[in-house]
Short mmCIF file of C-alpha atoms in Angstrom, two decimals:
data_model
loop_
_atom_site.label_atom_id
_atom_site.label_comp_id
_atom_site.label_asym_id
_atom_site.label_seq_id
_atom_site.Cartn_x
_atom_site.Cartn_y
_atom_site.Cartn_z
CA MET V 23 -0.22 -0.04 0.13
CA SER V 24 1.31 3.42 -0.89
CA VAL V 25 1.61 6.02 1.99
CA ALA V 26 0.89 9.75 1.21
CA ILE V 27 1.33 12.87 3.40
CA VAL V 28 -1.05 15.69 2.63
CA THR V 29 -0.73 19.17 3.91
CA GLY V 30 -3.41 21.43 3.92
CA ALA V 31 -5.69 18.18 4.12
CA ASN V 32 -8.70 19.86 5.36
CA GLY V 33 -8.94 22.54 2.76
CA PHE V 34 -10.86 22.64 -0.44
CA ILE V 35 -8.19 21.08 -2.90
CA GLY V 36 -6.39 19.35 -0.21
CA SER V 37 -9.48 17.32 1.21
CA ALA V 38 -10.51 16.43 -2.41
CA VAL V 39 -7.03 14.92 -2.98
CA VAL V 40 -7.26 12.98 0.34
CA LYS V 41 -10.49 11.41 -0.85
CA GLU V 42 -9.02 10.65 -4.47
CA LEU V 43 -5.85 9.03 -2.91
CA VAL V 44 -8.15 7.05 -0.49
CA LYS V 45 -10.36 5.81 -3.33
CA SER V 46 -7.28 4.66 -4.79
CA GLY V 47 -5.87 2.60 -2.06
CA TYR V 48 -3.37 4.86 -0.28
CA LYS V 49 -3.07 5.30 3.29
CA VAL V 50 -3.06 9.23 4.25
CA TYR V 51 -1.45 11.15 6.82
CA ALA V 52 -3.60 14.27 6.67
CA VAL V 53 -1.87 17.24 7.87
CA VAL V 54 -4.17 19.78 9.34
CA ARG V 55 -4.00 22.98 11.53
CA GLY V 56 -5.58 23.21 14.98
CA GLY V 57 -7.19 19.84 14.76
CA ARG V 58 -10.12 20.65 12.28
CA ALA V 59 -10.59 17.92 9.87
CA HIS V 60 -14.41 18.33 9.22
CA ARG V 61 -14.14 17.53 5.54
CA LEU V 62 -12.11 14.20 6.24
CA THR V 63 -14.74 12.75 8.50
CA GLY V 64 -15.49 9.14 8.12
CA LEU V 65 -12.54 8.37 5.75
CA ALA V 66 -10.75 4.99 5.86
CA ARG V 67 -6.88 4.85 6.00
CA VAL V 68 -6.72 8.27 7.18
CA LYS V 69 -4.60 9.67 10.16
CA ILE V 70 -4.93 13.07 11.35
CA VAL V 71 -1.72 14.93 12.14
CA ASP V 72 -2.04 18.25 13.77
CA CYS V 73 0.84 20.52 12.79
CA SER V 74 0.99 24.11 11.45
CA LEU V 75 3.08 25.56 8.78
CA GLU V 76 5.05 27.29 11.37
CA LYS V 77 6.07 23.88 12.86
CA ILE V 78 6.33 21.69 9.84
CA VAL V 79 10.13 20.77 10.39
CA ARG V 80 8.62 18.87 13.32
CA LEU V 81 6.39 16.69 11.08
CA ASP V 82 8.77 13.73 11.57
CA ARG V 83 7.82 13.38 15.44
CA SER V 84 3.99 12.50 14.18
CA ILE V 85 4.90 10.14 11.31
CA ARG V 86 6.60 6.75 12.39
CA GLU V 87 6.84 4.96 9.06
CA LYS V 88 8.34 5.48 5.58
CA CYS V 89 6.04 7.27 3.27
CA ASP V 90 6.36 7.43 -0.43
CA VAL V 91 4.90 10.67 -1.64
CA PHE V 92 4.29 14.12 -0.14
CA TYR V 93 1.64 16.69 -1.21
CA HIS V 94 1.91 20.12 -0.03
CA PHE V 95 -1.36 22.23 -0.28
CA ALA V 96 -1.18 24.44 2.84
CA TRP V 97 -0.90 27.94 2.40
CA SER V 98 -2.07 30.88 4.42
CA GLY V 99 -3.76 33.80 2.85
CA SER V 100 -4.66 32.27 -0.30
CA ALA V 101 -7.93 34.51 -0.37
CA GLY V 102 -9.02 37.69 0.74
CA LYS V 103 -7.00 40.59 1.98
CA GLU V 104 -4.10 38.39 3.08
CA ARG V 105 -3.29 37.66 -0.46
CA ALA V 106 -1.68 41.07 -0.46
CA ASP V 107 0.34 40.56 2.65
CA THR V 108 3.86 40.64 1.66
CA ARG V 109 5.35 38.96 4.90
CA LEU V 110 2.76 36.10 5.18
CA GLN V 111 3.38 35.32 1.45
CA LEU V 112 7.32 35.25 2.05
CA ASP V 113 6.62 33.01 5.32
CA ASN V 114 4.59 30.68 2.97
CA ALA V 115 7.69 30.37 0.48
CA GLN V 116 9.94 29.38 3.19
CA TRP V 117 7.40 27.13 4.72
CA ALA V 118 7.18 25.49 1.48
CA ALA V 119 11.17 24.96 1.37
CA GLN V 120 10.94 23.49 4.84
CA CYS V 121 8.51 21.05 3.58
CA ILE V 122 11.27 19.64 1.30
CA SER V 123 13.22 18.61 4.53
CA ALA V 124 9.83 17.36 6.26
CA ALA V 125 9.15 15.23 3.45
CA LYS V 126 12.96 13.69 3.38
CA TRP V 127 12.88 13.07 7.01
CA ALA V 128 9.70 10.97 6.62
CA GLY V 129 11.20 8.81 3.77
CA CYS V 130 9.56 10.54 1.01
CA LYS V 131 11.26 10.51 -2.61
CA ARG V 132 8.65 12.27 -4.33
CA VAL V 133 7.04 15.75 -3.46
CA VAL V 134 4.08 17.30 -5.24
CA PHE V 135 3.47 21.13 -4.71
CA ALA V 136 0.41 23.03 -5.69
CA GLY V 137 1.39 25.64 -8.04
CA SER V 138 -0.83 28.46 -9.65
CA ILE V 139 -1.46 30.31 -12.81
CA ALA V 140 -1.09 33.18 -10.56
CA GLU V 141 2.59 32.72 -10.73
CA LYS V 142 2.34 33.34 -14.77
CA GLU V 143 0.36 36.39 -14.21
CA SER V 144 2.61 37.84 -11.42
CA LEU V 145 5.88 37.30 -13.37
CA ALA V 146 3.97 39.13 -16.38
CA ALA V 147 2.88 41.83 -14.35
CA ALA V 148 6.49 42.30 -13.07
CA TYR V 149 8.29 42.34 -16.03
CA THR V 150 5.87 44.24 -18.34
CA ALA V 151 7.44 47.47 -19.02
CA GLY V 152 5.29 50.39 -17.70
CA PHE V 153 2.65 48.08 -15.86
CA ARG V 154 2.00 49.11 -12.47
CA PRO V 155 1.01 45.78 -10.62
CA GLY V 156 -1.70 45.87 -8.05
CA THR V 157 -1.37 44.35 -4.79
CA GLY V 158 -3.10 41.13 -5.75
CA TYR V 159 0.18 39.85 -7.41
CA ILE V 160 1.75 39.49 -4.01
CA TYR V 161 0.14 36.07 -3.68
CA GLY V 162 1.51 35.21 -7.12
CA GLY V 163 4.96 36.37 -5.97
CA GLY V 164 4.76 34.33 -3.02
CA LYS V 165 4.05 31.13 -5.17
CA VAL V 166 7.06 32.14 -7.25
CA ALA V 167 9.19 32.32 -4.48
CA ALA V 168 8.05 29.01 -3.16
CA HIS V 169 8.69 27.57 -6.47
CA ILE V 170 12.29 28.52 -6.82
CA LEU V 171 13.22 28.08 -3.22
CA SER V 172 11.91 24.58 -2.93
CA SER V 173 13.21 23.55 -6.22
CA CYS V 174 16.72 24.37 -5.02
CA VAL V 175 16.23 22.82 -1.82
CA ALA V 176 14.99 19.52 -3.33
CA ALA V 177 17.72 19.48 -5.80
CA ALA V 178 20.05 19.73 -2.85
CA GLU V 179 18.42 17.17 -0.95
CA GLY V 180 17.70 14.58 -3.84
CA ILE V 181 13.92 14.68 -3.81
CA ASP V 182 12.02 14.51 -6.91
CA LEU V 183 9.95 17.68 -6.94
CA ILE V 184 7.06 18.26 -9.11
CA PHE V 185 4.44 21.03 -9.56
CA GLY V 186 0.88 21.00 -10.34
CA GLU V 187 -0.22 24.36 -11.63
CA ILE V 188 -3.90 24.82 -11.17
CA THR V 189 -5.70 27.28 -13.83
CA ASN V 190 -8.72 27.92 -11.63
CA ALA V 191 -10.28 25.24 -9.38
CA TYR V 192 -13.95 25.57 -8.70
CA GLY V 193 -16.72 23.33 -7.52
CA ALA V 194 -18.97 22.06 -4.59
CA GLY V 195 -17.22 22.45 -1.23
CA GLU V 196 -15.56 25.68 -1.87
CA GLU V 197 -16.65 28.62 0.34
CA SER V 198 -14.08 31.33 -0.78
CA PRO V 199 -15.39 34.43 -2.64
CA ARG V 200 -13.75 33.55 -5.77
CA LEU V 201 -15.31 34.32 -9.11
CA ILE V 202 -17.51 31.22 -9.79
CA ASN V 203 -18.74 31.35 -6.23
CA THR V 204 -19.43 35.25 -6.46
CA VAL V 205 -21.42 35.05 -9.45
CA ILE V 206 -23.51 32.32 -8.32
CA ARG V 207 -24.51 33.70 -5.02
CA LYS V 208 -25.20 36.86 -6.49
CA CYS V 209 -27.42 35.39 -8.98
CA MET V 210 -29.08 33.06 -6.28
CA ALA V 211 -29.81 36.63 -4.59
CA GLY V 212 -31.40 38.04 -7.74
CA ILE V 213 -28.60 40.15 -8.37
CA SER V 214 -27.23 40.82 -11.87
CA PRO V 215 -23.41 40.09 -11.57
CA GLU V 216 -20.98 42.99 -12.70
CA LEU V 217 -18.05 41.74 -14.70
CA THR V 218 -15.29 43.06 -16.79
CA ALA V 219 -15.52 42.75 -20.53
CA GLY V 220 -14.19 39.27 -20.19
CA THR V 221 -11.86 39.50 -23.23
CA GLN V 222 -8.78 38.16 -21.06
CA ASN V 223 -8.10 34.33 -21.55
CA TYR V 224 -9.13 32.12 -18.73
CA ASP V 225 -9.81 28.50 -17.76
CA PHE V 226 -11.61 26.71 -15.18
CA VAL V 227 -11.23 22.89 -13.89
CA TYR V 228 -13.49 21.29 -11.56
CA ILE V 229 -12.46 19.98 -8.30
CA ASP V 230 -12.82 16.14 -8.97
CA ASP V 231 -10.72 16.60 -11.85
CA VAL V 232 -7.99 18.64 -9.85
CA ALA V 233 -7.88 15.87 -7.29
CA ARG V 234 -7.27 13.24 -9.82
CA ALA V 235 -4.72 15.16 -11.68
CA PHE V 236 -2.68 15.56 -8.58
CA ARG V 237 -2.84 11.77 -8.04
CA LEU V 238 -1.71 11.12 -11.44
CA ILE V 239 0.93 13.76 -11.32
CA GLY V 240 2.45 12.15 -7.98
CA GLU V 241 2.26 8.81 -9.69
CA LYS V 242 3.57 9.50 -13.15
CA GLY V 243 4.82 12.83 -13.29
CA LYS V 244 8.48 13.57 -14.18
CA PRO V 245 10.91 15.26 -11.72
CA PHE V 246 11.40 18.99 -11.69
CA THR V 247 8.31 19.53 -14.25
CA ASN V 248 5.48 21.95 -13.90
CA TYR V 249 2.25 20.46 -15.13
CA THR V 250 -0.72 22.93 -15.96
CA ILE V 251 -4.02 21.59 -14.54
CA GLY V 252 -7.02 22.97 -16.52
CA SER V 253 -9.80 21.81 -18.75
CA SER V 254 -8.00 21.89 -22.03
CA HIS V 255 -10.43 24.32 -23.43
CA ALA V 256 -8.98 27.90 -22.33
CA LYS V 257 -10.75 30.75 -23.84
CA PRO V 258 -11.89 34.22 -23.17
CA LEU V 259 -13.55 34.42 -19.66
CA LYS V 260 -16.89 36.25 -21.13
CA GLU V 261 -17.67 32.62 -22.87
CA PHE V 262 -17.09 30.78 -19.73
CA MET V 263 -19.57 33.21 -17.94
CA ARG V 264 -22.17 32.90 -20.81
CA GLU V 265 -22.10 29.15 -20.26
CA LEU V 266 -22.59 29.45 -16.57
CA GLN V 267 -25.61 31.97 -17.30
CA GLN V 268 -27.21 29.40 -19.58
CA ALA V 269 -26.32 26.38 -17.56
CA VAL V 270 -28.02 27.95 -14.41
CA PHE V 271 -29.16 31.36 -14.56
CA PRO V 272 -30.45 31.99 -18.09
CA ASP V 273 -33.16 34.64 -16.84
CA ILE V 274 -30.45 36.89 -15.00
CA PRO V 275 -28.70 39.49 -17.32
CA PHE V 276 -24.87 39.44 -16.74
CA ARG V 277 -23.54 42.94 -16.95
CA PHE V 278 -20.44 42.82 -19.07
CA GLY V 279 -17.99 45.82 -18.92
CA GLU V 280 -19.26 47.14 -16.12
CA ILE V 281 -15.84 46.66 -14.00
CA PRO V 282 -12.36 47.60 -15.76
CA PHE V 283 -9.88 45.02 -16.19
CA THR V 284 -6.59 46.09 -14.77
CA GLY V 285 -4.62 42.96 -14.90
CA VAL V 286 -2.36 41.45 -17.44
CA GLU V 287 -3.46 39.12 -20.40
CA LEU V 288 -2.11 35.53 -20.84
CA PRO V 289 -1.70 33.85 -24.03
CA LEU V 290 -3.80 30.62 -24.55
CA SER V 291 -0.59 28.78 -24.61
CA ALA V 292 -0.24 29.46 -20.78
CA PHE V 293 -3.03 27.30 -20.05
CA ASP V 294 -1.91 24.41 -22.47
CA CYS V 295 -2.29 20.93 -20.66
CA SER V 296 -0.61 18.99 -23.43
CA GLU V 297 2.46 18.10 -21.44
CA THR V 298 0.26 16.91 -18.34
CA GLU V 299 -1.95 14.72 -20.75
CA ARG V 300 1.11 13.15 -22.25
CA ASP V 301 3.17 12.47 -19.20
CA THR V 302 0.47 11.43 -16.73
CA GLY V 303 -2.71 10.50 -18.99
CA PHE V 304 -4.75 13.23 -17.36
CA ARG V 305 -7.42 14.75 -18.92
CA ALA V 306 -10.53 16.94 -17.50
CA GLU V 307 -13.75 14.98 -17.48
CA VAL V 308 -16.33 17.46 -15.91
CA PRO V 309 -17.57 20.11 -18.49
CA PHE V 310 -17.91 23.38 -17.25
CA GLU V 311 -21.56 23.72 -17.56
CA GLU V 312 -22.12 20.47 -15.22
CA GLY V 313 -19.39 21.76 -12.94
CA CYS V 314 -21.38 25.07 -12.66
CA LYS V 315 -24.77 22.95 -12.14
CA ARG V 316 -23.06 20.97 -9.33
CA THR V 317 -21.65 24.11 -7.63
CA TYR V 318 -24.95 25.86 -7.83
CA ASP V 319 -26.78 22.85 -6.34
CA TRP V 320 -24.01 22.73 -3.47
CA TRP V 321 -24.83 26.31 -2.61
CA ARG V 322 -28.51 25.92 -2.86
CA ALA V 323 -28.33 22.80 -0.52
CA ARG V 324 -26.76 25.36 2.04
CA GLN V 325 -29.61 27.73 2.34
#
């Protein structure tokens, strides 16, 4: 039986990956903060380990068997105002690098980190002449720092490090005020959502597909490779929003162009998943319209 360690195991993505691993026969050490593990209730072959990121170097004291793969999802300030907290985002980068040592002490030969499309966006924002990056790019900068620091440490420690770069994960179980959730909740309240013109390229991938992608990356991914996790159908944001509207709220008008777009635009090539498909066999299975319906049904059940 393969044994995995998962940090951020009670989070939206981390918990989905834990469930995917258990379904595939793994034993999982689920690392959580403050003992919070409500998303993992009733799962077989899961041992809860209470360890905050600040103490990740002591993780080996709680794990007494050799493990195979280490998944790192824990990240403080991934949403809300804390995304612009420079100190916190730099701390995240340092903790990510320390996870490499924790993984080595636990006997793991492979480590999989959750990257983000925000890395590409932040690099483009920082290196575009004359562009004034907003504070929202600080989170992406932290992810870039974590990518570089952890890669160097992993190479020095002889650890096979792999990155799964998430485009935009969404789905049932997520409570953050990110775009899909915000649009759905406004529409449920009878409010027409105000949006940008939606000409910028975008992609979304449903949470079940994200979890399966990470399992496959951990099993088949090549060391020191960055794998994009997306739908393989990236396109302008407005097209996604039109699909959401038609799937769930056909009678509510979407107000495009009401909010100015102040970010950087990425080319469609930035969302290319062909390497992920080739090396791991992953391909997203949940169509965007179906994912929106599932997400809407989850929110409606909470009312």
